[in-house]
Short mmCIF file of N, CA, C and O in Angstrom, two decimals:
data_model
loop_
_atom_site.label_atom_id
_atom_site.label_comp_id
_atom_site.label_asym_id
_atom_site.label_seq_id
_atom_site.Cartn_x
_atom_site.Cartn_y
_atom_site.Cartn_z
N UNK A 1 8.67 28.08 17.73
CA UNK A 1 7.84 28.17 16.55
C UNK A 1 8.37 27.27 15.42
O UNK A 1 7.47 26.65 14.87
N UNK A 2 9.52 27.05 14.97
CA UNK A 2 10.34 26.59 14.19
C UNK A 2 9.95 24.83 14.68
O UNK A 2 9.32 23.96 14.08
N UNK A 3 10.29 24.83 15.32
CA UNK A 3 9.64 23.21 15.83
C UNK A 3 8.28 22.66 15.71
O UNK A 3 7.90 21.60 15.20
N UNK A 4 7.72 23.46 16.21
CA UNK A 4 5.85 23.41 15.82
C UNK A 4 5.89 23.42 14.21
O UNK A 4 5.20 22.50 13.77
N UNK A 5 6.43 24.10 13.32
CA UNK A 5 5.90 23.93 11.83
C UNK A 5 6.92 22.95 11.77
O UNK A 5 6.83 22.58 10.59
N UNK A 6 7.92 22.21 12.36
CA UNK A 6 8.47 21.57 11.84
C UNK A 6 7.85 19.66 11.85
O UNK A 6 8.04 18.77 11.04
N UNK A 7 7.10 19.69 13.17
CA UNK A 7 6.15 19.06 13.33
C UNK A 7 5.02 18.86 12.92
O UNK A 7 4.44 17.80 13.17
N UNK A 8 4.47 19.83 12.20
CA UNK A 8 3.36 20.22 11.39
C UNK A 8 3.70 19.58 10.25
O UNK A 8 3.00 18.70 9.75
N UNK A 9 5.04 20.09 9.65
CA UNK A 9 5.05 19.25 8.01
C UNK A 9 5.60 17.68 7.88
O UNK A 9 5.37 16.93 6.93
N UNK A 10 6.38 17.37 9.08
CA UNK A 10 6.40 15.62 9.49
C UNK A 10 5.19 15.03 9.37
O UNK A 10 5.12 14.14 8.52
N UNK A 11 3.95 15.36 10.18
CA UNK A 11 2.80 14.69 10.26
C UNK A 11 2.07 15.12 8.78
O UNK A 11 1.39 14.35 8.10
N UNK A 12 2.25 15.95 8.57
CA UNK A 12 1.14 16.39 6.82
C UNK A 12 2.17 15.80 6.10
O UNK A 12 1.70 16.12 5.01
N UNK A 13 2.86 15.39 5.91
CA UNK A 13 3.73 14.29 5.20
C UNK A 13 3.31 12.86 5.23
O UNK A 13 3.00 11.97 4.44
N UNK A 14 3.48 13.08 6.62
CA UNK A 14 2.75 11.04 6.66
C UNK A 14 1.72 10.92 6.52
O UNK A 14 1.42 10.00 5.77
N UNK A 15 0.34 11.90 7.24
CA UNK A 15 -0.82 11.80 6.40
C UNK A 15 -0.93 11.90 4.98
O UNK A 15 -2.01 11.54 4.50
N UNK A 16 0.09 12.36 4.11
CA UNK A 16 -0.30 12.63 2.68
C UNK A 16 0.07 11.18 2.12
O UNK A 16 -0.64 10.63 1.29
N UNK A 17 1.21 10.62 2.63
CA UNK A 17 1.79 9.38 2.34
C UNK A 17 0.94 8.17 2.86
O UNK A 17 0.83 7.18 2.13
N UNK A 18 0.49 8.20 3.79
CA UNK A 18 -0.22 7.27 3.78
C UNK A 18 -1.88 7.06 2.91
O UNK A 18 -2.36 6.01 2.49
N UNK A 19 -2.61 8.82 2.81
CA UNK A 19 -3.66 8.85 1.90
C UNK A 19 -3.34 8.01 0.39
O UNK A 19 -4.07 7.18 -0.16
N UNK A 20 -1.72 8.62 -0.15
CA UNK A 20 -1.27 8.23 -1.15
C UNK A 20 -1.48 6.77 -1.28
O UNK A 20 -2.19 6.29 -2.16
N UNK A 21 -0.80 6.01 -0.31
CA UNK A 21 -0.71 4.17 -0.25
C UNK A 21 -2.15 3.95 -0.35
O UNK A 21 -2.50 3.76 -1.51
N UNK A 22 -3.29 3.92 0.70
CA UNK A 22 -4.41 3.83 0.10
C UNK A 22 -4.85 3.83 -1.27
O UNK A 22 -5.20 2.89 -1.98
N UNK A 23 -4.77 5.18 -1.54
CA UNK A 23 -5.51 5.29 -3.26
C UNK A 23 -4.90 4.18 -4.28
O UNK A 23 -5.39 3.56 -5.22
N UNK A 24 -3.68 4.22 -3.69
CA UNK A 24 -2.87 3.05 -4.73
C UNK A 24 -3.78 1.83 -5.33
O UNK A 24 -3.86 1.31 -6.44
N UNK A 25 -4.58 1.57 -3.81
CA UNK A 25 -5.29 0.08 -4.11
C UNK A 25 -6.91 0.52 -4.22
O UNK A 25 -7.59 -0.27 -4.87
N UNK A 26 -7.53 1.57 -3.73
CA UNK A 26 -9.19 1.76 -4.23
C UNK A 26 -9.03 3.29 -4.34
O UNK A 26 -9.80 3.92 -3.62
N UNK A 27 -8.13 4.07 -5.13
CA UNK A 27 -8.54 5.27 -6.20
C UNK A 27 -9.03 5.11 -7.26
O UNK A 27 -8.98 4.03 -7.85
N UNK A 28 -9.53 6.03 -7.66
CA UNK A 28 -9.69 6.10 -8.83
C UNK A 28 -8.89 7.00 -10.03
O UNK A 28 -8.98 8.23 -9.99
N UNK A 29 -8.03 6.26 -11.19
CA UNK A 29 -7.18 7.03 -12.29
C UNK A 29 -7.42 7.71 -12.62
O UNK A 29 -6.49 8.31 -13.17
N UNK A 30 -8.54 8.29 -12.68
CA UNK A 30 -9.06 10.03 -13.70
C UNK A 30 -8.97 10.86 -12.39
O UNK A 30 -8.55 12.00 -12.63
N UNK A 31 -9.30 10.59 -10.78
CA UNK A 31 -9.02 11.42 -10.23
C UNK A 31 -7.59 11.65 -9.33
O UNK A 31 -7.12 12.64 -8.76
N UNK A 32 -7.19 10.46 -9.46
CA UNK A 32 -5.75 10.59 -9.07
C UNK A 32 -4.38 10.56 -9.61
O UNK A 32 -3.23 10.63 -9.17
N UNK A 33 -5.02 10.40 -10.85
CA UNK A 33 -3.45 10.64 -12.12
C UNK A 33 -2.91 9.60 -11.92
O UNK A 33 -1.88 9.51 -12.61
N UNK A 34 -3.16 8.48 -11.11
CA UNK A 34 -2.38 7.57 -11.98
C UNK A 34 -2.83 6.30 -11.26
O UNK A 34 -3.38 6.27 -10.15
N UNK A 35 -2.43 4.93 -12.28
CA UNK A 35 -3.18 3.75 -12.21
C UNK A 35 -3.19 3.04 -11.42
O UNK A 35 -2.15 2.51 -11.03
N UNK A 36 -4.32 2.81 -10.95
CA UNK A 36 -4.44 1.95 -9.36
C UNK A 36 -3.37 1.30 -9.60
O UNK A 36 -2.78 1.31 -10.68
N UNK A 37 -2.91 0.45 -8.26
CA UNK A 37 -2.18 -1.13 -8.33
C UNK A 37 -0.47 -0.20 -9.06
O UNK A 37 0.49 -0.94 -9.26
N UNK A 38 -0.34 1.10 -9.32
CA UNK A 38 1.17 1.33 -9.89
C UNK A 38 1.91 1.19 -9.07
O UNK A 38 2.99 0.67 -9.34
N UNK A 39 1.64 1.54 -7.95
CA UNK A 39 2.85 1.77 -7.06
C UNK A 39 3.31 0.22 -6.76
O UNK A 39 4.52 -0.01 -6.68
N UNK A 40 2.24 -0.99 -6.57
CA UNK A 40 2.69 -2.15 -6.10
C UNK A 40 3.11 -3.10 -7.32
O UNK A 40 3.62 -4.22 -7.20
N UNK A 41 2.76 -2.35 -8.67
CA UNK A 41 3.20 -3.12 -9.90
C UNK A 41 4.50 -2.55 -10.44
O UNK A 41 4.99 -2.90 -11.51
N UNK A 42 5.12 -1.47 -9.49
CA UNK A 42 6.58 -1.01 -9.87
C UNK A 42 7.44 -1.68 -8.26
O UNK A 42 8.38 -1.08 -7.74
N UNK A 43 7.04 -2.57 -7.88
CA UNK A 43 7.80 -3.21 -6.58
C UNK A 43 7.82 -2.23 -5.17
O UNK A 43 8.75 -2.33 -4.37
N UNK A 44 6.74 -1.31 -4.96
CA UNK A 44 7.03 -0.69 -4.14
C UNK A 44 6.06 -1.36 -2.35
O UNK A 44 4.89 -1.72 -2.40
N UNK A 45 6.64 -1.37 -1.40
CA UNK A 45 5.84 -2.17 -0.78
C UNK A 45 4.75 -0.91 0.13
O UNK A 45 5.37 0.04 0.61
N UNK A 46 3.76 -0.93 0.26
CA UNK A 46 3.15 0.44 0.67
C UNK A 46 2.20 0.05 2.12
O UNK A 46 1.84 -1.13 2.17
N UNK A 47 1.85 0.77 3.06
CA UNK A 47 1.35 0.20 4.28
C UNK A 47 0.48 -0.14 4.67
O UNK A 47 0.20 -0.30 5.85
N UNK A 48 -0.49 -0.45 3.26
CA UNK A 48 -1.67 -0.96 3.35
C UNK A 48 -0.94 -2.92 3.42
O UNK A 48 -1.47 -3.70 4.20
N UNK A 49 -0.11 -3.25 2.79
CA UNK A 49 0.52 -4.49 2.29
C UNK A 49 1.43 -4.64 3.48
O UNK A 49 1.47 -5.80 3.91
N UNK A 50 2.02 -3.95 3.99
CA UNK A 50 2.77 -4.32 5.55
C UNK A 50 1.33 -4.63 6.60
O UNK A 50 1.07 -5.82 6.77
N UNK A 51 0.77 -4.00 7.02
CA UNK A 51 -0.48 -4.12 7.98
C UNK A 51 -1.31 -5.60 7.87
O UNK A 51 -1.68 -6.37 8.75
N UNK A 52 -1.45 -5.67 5.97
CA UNK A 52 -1.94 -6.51 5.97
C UNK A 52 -1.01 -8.09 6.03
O UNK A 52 -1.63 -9.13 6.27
N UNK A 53 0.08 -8.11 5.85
CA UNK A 53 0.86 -9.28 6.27
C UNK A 53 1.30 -9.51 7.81
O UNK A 53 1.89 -10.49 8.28
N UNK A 54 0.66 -7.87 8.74
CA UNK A 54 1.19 -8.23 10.12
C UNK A 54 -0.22 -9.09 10.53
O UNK A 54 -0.20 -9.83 11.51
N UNK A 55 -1.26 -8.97 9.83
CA UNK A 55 -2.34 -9.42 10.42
C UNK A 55 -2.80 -10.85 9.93
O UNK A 55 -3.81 -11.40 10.39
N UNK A 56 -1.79 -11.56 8.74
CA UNK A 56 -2.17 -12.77 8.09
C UNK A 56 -1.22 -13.95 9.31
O UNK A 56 -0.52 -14.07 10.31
N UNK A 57 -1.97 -14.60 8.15
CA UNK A 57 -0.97 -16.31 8.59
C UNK A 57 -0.11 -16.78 7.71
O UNK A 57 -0.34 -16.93 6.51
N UNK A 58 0.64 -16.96 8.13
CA UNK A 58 2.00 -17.79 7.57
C UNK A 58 2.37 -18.54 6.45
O UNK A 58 3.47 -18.67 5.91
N UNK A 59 0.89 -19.20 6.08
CA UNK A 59 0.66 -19.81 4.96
C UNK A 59 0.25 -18.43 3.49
O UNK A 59 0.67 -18.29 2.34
N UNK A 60 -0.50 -17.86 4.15
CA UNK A 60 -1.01 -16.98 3.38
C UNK A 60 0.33 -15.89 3.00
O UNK A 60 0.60 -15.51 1.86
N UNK A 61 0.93 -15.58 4.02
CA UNK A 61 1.99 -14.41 3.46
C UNK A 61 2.86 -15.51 2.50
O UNK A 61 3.08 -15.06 1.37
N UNK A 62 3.15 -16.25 2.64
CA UNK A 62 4.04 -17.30 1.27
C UNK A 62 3.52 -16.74 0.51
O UNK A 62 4.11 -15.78 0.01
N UNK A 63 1.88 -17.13 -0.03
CA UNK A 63 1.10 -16.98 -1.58
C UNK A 63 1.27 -16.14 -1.61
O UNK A 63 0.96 -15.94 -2.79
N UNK A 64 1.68 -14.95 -1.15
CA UNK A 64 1.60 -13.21 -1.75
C UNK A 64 3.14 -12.75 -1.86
O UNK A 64 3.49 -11.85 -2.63
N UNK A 65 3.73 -13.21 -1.30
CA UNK A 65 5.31 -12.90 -1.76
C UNK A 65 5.81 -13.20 -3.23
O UNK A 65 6.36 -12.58 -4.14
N UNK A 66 5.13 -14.97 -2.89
CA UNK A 66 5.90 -15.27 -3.78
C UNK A 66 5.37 -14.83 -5.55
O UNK A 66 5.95 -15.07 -6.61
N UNK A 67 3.89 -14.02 -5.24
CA UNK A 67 3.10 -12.93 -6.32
C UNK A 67 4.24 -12.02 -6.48
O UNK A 67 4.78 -11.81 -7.56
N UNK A 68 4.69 -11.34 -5.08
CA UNK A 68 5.01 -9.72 -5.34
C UNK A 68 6.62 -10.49 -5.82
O UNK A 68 7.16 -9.54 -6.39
N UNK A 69 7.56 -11.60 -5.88
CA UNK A 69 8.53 -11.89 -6.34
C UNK A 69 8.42 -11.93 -7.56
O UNK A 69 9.03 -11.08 -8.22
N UNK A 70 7.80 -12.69 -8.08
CA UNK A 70 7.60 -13.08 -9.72
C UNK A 70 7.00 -11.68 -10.08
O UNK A 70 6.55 -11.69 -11.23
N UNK A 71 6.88 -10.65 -9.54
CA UNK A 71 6.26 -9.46 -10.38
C UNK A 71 4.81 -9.65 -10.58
O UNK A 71 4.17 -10.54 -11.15
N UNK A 72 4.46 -8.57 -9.97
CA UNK A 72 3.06 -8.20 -10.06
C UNK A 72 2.13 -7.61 -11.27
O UNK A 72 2.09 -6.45 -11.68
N UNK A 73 1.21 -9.04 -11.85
CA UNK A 73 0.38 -8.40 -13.21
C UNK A 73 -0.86 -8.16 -12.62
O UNK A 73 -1.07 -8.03 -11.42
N UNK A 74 -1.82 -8.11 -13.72
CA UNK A 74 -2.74 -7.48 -12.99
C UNK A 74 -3.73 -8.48 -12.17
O UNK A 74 -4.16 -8.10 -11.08
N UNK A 75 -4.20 -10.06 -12.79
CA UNK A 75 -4.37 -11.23 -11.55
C UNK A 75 -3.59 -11.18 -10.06
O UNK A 75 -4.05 -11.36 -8.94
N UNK A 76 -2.26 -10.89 -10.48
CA UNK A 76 -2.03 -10.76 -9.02
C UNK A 76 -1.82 -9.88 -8.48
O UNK A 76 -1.61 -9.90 -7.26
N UNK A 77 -1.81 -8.89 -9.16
CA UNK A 77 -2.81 -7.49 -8.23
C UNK A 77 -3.80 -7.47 -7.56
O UNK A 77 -3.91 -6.97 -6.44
N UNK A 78 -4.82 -8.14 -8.33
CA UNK A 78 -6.71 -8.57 -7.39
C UNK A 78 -6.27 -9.27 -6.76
O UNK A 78 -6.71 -8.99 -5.64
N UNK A 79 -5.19 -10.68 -6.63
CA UNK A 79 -4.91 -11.36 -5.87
C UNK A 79 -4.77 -10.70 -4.23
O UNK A 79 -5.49 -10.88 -3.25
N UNK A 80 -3.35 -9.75 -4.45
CA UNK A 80 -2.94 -8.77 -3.13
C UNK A 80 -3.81 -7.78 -2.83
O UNK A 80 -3.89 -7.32 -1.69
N UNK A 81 -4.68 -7.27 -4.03
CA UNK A 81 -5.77 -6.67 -3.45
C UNK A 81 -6.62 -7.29 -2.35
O UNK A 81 -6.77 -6.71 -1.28
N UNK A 82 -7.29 -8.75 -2.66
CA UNK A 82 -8.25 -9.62 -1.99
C UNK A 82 -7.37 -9.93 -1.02
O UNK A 82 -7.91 -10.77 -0.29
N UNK A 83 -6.53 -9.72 -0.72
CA UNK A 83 -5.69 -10.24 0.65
C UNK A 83 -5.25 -8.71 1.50
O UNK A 83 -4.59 -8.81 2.54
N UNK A 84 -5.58 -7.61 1.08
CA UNK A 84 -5.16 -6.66 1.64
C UNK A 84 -6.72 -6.11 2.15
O UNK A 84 -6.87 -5.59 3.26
N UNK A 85 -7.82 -6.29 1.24
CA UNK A 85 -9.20 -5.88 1.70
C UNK A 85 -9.49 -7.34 2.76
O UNK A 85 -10.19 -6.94 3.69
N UNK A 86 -9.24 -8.57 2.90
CA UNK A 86 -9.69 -9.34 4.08
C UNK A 86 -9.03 -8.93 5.33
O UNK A 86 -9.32 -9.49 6.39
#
């Protein structure tokens, strides 16, 4: 039994964590307490932004690094946004 809930709160963890990474980039702030694009404008890298660099080209992951290096404003937020929604 102890294993089964322990398995239970591993996976409702990563589902919550990954719902979380989502909203990051198309929530909305009044219903999720807090401002789209925060998590990737405080340097955090989230798995919508891994997925989407396993699925780019080579040229393209350069232009977005070298965004999320210099710090992410809000142009290059829509920037990694438009590269995480293609």
């Amino acid at each position: 039994m102890v294993k089964r809930l322990a398995f239970f709160g591993e996976y409702t963890g990563c589902a919550f964590q990954i719902a979380d990474d989502l909203l990051d980039f198309v929530g909305e702030a009044e219903r999720t307490g807090k401002k789209v694009g925060n998590d990737l404008i405080n340097g955090k890298i989230t798995l919508p932004l891994i997925h989407a660099f396993r699925k780019s080209q080579a040229r393209t992951k350069k232009s977005i690094i070298k965004i999320l290096e210099n710090g992410v404003e809000q142009k290059g937020f829509d920037t990694v946004l438009d590269f995480i929604q293609d």
